[in-house]
PDB file of C-alpha atoms in Angstrom:
ATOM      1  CA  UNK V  91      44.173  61.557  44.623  1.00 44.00           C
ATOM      2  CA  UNK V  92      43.315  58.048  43.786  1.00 51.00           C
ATOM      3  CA  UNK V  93      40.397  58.066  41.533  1.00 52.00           C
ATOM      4  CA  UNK V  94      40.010  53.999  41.355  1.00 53.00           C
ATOM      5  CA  UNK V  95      36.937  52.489  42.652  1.00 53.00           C
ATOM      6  CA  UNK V  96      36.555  49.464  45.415  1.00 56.00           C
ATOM      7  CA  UNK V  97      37.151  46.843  42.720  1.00 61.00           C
ATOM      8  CA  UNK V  98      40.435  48.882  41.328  1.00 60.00           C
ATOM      9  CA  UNK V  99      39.187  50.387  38.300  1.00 60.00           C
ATOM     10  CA  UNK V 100      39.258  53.939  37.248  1.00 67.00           C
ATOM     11  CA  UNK V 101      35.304  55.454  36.364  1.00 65.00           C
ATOM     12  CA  UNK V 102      37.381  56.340  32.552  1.00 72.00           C
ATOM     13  CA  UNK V 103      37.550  52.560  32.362  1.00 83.00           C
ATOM     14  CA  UNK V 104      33.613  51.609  33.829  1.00 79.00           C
ATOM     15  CA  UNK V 105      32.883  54.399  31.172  1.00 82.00           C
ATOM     16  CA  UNK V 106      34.133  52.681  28.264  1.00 87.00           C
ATOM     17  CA  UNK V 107      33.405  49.125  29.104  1.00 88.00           C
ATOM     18  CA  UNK V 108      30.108  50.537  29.575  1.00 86.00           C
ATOM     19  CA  UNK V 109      30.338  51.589  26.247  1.00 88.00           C
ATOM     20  CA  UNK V 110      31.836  48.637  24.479  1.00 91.00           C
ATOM     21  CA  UNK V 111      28.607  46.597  26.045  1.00 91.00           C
ATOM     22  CA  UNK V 112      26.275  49.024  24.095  1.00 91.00           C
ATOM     23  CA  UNK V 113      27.697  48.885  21.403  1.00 91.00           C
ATOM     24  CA  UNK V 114      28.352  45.092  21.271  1.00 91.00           C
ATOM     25  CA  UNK V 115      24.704  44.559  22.387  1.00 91.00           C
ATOM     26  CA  UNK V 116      23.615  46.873  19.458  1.00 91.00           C
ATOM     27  CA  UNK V 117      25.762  44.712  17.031  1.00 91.00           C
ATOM     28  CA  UNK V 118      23.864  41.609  18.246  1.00 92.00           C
ATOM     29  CA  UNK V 119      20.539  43.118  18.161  1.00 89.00           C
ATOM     30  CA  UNK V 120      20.973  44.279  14.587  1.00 88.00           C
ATOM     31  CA  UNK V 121      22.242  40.784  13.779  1.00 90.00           C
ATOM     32  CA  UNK V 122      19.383  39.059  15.499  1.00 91.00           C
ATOM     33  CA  UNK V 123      17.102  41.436  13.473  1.00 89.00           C
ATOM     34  CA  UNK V 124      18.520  40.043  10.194  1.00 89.00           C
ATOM     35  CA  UNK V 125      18.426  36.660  11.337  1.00 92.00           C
ATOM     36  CA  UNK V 126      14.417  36.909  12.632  1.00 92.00           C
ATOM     37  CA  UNK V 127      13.824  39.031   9.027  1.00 92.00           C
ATOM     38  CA  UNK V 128      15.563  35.988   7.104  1.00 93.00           C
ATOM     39  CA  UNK V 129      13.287  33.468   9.142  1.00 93.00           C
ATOM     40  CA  UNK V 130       9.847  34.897   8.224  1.00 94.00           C
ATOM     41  CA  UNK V 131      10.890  35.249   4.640  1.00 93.00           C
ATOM     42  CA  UNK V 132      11.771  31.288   4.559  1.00 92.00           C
ATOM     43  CA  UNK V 133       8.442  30.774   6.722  1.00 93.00           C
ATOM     44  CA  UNK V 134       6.457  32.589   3.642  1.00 93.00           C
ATOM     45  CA  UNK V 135       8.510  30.719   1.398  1.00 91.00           C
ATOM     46  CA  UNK V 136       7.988  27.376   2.960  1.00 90.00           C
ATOM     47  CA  UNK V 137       3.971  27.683   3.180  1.00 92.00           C
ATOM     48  CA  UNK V 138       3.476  29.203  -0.235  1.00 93.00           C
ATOM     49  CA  UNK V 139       2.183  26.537  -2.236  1.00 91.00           C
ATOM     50  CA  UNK V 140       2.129  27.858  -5.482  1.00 92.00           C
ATOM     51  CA  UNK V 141       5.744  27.978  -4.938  1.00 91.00           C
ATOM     52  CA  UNK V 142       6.860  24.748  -3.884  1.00 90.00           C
ATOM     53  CA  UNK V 143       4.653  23.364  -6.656  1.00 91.00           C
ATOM     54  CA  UNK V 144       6.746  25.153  -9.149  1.00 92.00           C
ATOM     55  CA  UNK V 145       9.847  24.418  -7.514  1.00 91.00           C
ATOM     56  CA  UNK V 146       9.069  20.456  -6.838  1.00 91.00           C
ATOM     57  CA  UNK V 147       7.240  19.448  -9.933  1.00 93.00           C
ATOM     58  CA  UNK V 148       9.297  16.927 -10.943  1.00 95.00           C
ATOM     59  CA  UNK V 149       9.168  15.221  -7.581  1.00 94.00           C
ATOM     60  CA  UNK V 150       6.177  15.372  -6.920  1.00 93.00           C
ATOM     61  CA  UNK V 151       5.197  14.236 -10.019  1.00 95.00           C
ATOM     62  CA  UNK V 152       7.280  10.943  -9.748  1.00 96.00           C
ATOM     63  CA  UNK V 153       5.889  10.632  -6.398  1.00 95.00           C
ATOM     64  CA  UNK V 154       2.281  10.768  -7.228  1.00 96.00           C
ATOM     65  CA  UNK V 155       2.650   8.481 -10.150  1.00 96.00           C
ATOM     66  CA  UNK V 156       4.732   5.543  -7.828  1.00 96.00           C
ATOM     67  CA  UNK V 157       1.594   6.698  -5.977  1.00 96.00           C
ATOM     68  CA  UNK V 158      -0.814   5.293  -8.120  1.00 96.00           C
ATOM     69  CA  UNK V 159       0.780   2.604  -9.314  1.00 95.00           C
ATOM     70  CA  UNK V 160       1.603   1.368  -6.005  1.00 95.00           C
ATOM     71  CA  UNK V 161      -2.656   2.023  -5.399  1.00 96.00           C
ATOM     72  CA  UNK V 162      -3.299  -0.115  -8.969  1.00 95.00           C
ATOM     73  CA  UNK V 163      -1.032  -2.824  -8.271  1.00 93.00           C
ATOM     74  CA  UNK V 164      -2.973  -3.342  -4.227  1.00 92.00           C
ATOM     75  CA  UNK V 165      -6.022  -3.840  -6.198  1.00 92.00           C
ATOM     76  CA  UNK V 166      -4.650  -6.259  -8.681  1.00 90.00           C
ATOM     77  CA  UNK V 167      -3.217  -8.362  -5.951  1.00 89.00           C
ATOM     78  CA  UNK V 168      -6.472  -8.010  -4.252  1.00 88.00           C
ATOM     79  CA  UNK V 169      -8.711  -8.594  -7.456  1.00 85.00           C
ATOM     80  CA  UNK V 170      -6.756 -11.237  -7.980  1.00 81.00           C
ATOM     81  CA  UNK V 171      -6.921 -13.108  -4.952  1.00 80.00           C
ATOM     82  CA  UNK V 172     -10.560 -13.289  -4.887  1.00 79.00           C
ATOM     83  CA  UNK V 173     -11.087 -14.208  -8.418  1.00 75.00           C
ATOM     84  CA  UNK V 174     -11.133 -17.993  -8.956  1.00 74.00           C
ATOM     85  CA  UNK V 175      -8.443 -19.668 -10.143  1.00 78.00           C
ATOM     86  CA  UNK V 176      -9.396 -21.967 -13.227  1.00 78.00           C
ATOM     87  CA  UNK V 177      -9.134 -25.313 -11.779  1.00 82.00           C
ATOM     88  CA  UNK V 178     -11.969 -23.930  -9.082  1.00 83.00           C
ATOM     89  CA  UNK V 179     -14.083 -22.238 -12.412  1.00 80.00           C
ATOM     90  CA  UNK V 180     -13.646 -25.589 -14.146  1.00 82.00           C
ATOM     91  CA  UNK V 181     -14.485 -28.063 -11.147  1.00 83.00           C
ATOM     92  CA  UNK V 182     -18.089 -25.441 -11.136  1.00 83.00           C
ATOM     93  CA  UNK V 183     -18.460 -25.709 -14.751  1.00 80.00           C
ATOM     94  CA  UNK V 184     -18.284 -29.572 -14.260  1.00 80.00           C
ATOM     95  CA  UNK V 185     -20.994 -29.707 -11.162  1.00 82.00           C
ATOM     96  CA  UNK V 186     -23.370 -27.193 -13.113  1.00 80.00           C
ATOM     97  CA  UNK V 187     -23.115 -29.575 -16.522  1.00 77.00           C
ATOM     98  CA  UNK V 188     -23.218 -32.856 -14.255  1.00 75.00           C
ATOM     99  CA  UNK V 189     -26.157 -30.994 -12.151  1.00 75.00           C
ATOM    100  CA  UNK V 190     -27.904 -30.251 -15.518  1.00 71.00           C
ATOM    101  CA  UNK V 191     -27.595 -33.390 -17.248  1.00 71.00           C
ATOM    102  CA  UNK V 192     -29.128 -35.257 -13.724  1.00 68.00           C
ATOM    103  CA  UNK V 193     -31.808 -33.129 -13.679  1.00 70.00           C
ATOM    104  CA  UNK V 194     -32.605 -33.792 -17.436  1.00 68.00           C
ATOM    105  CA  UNK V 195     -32.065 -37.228 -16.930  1.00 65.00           C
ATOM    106  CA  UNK V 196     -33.847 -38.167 -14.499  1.00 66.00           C
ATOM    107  CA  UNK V 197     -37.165 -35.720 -15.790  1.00 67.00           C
ATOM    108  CA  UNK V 198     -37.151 -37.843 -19.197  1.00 68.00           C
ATOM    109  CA  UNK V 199     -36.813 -41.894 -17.372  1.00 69.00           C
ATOM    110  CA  UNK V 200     -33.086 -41.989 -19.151  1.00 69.00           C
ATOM    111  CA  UNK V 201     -30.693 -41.859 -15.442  1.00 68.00           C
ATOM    112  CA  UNK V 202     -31.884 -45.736 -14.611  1.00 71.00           C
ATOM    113  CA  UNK V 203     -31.502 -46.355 -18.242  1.00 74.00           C
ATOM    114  CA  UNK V 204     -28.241 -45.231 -18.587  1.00 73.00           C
ATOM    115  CA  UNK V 205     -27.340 -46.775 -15.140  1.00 76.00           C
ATOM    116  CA  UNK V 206     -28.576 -50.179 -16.307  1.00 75.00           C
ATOM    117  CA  UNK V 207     -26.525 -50.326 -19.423  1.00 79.00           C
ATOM    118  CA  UNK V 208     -23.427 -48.803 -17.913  1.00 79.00           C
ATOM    119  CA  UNK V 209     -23.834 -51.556 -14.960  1.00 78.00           C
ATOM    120  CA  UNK V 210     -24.193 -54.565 -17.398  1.00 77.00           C
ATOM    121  CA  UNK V 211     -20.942 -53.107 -19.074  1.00 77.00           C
ATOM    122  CA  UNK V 212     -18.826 -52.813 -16.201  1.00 73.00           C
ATOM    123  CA  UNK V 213     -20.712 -56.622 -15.643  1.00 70.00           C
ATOM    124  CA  UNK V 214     -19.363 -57.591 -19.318  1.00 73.00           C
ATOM    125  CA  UNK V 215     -15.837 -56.860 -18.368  1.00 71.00           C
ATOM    126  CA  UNK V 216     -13.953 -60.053 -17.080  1.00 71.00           C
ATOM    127  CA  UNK V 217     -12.674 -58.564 -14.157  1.00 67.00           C
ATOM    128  CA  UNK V 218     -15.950 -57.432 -12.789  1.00 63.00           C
ATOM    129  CA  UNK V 219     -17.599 -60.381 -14.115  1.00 63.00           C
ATOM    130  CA  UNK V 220     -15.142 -62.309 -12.007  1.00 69.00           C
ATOM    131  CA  UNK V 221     -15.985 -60.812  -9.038  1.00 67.00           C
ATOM    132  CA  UNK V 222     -19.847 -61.022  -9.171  1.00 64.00           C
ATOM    133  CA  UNK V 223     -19.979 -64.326  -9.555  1.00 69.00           C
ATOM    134  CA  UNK V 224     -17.300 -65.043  -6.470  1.00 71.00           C
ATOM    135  CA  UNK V 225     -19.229 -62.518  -5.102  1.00 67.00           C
ATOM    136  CA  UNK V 226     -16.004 -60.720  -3.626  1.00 59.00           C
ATOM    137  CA  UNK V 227     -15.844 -56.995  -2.407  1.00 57.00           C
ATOM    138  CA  UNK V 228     -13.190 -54.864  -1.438  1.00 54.00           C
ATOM    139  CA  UNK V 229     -11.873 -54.850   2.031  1.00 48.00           C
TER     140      UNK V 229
END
């Protein structure tokens, strides 16, 4: 008597195939265990701060002083963009004193002093006497 089944295989052999799938799915399972054990130990490792302090404190300490200077140096640049450069500081200097010395002039009488003698001067000079008395202008 032929003990083989439709597809030609004896029920010794379905037996242990059957087996060799347990036992290979058992393998895997216990492998998949250590793998999902070694996950949620690198998940605790990865969110415990204390820990990657202490293990990146060099790092992180180069990184937060590039950090700041990186922070200083914006605010230089920006500082000194706004401030005014010294020809601007001395052209204001020059309107304040100018400003000043009109206003003090022209309180004490002196501004159409001053602007008398400083006419008959430029009169004086033979160039500009020259040209009052041809009466010529410039075109």
């Amino acid at each position: 008597m032929n003990n083989a089944g439709a597809d030609g295989k004896t029920p010794i052999d379905a037996a242990e195939k059957g087996a060799q799938l347990e036992h290979d799915i058992e393998a895997i399972r216990d492998n998949l265990g250590g793998l999902v054990g070694e996950l949620d130990r690198r998940r605790h490792r990865v969110f415990n701060i204390r820990a990657q302090l202490r293990d990146h404190a060099i790092p992180l300490a180069i990184g937060m002083v590039t950090l700041a200077g990186l922070l200083a140096g914006g605010v230089a640049v920006v500082r000194a963009r706004r401030r005014p450069t010294l020809t601007k500081r001395a052209s204001r200097l020059r309107q304040a004193a100018w400003g000043a010395l009109g206003a003090a002039l022209f309180r004490n009488g002196m501004a159409t002093v001053l602007a008398r003698r400083l006419a008959e001067r430029l009169v004086a000079r033979p160039v500009f006497a020259e040209a009052v008395k041809t009466g010529a202008t410039r075109a």
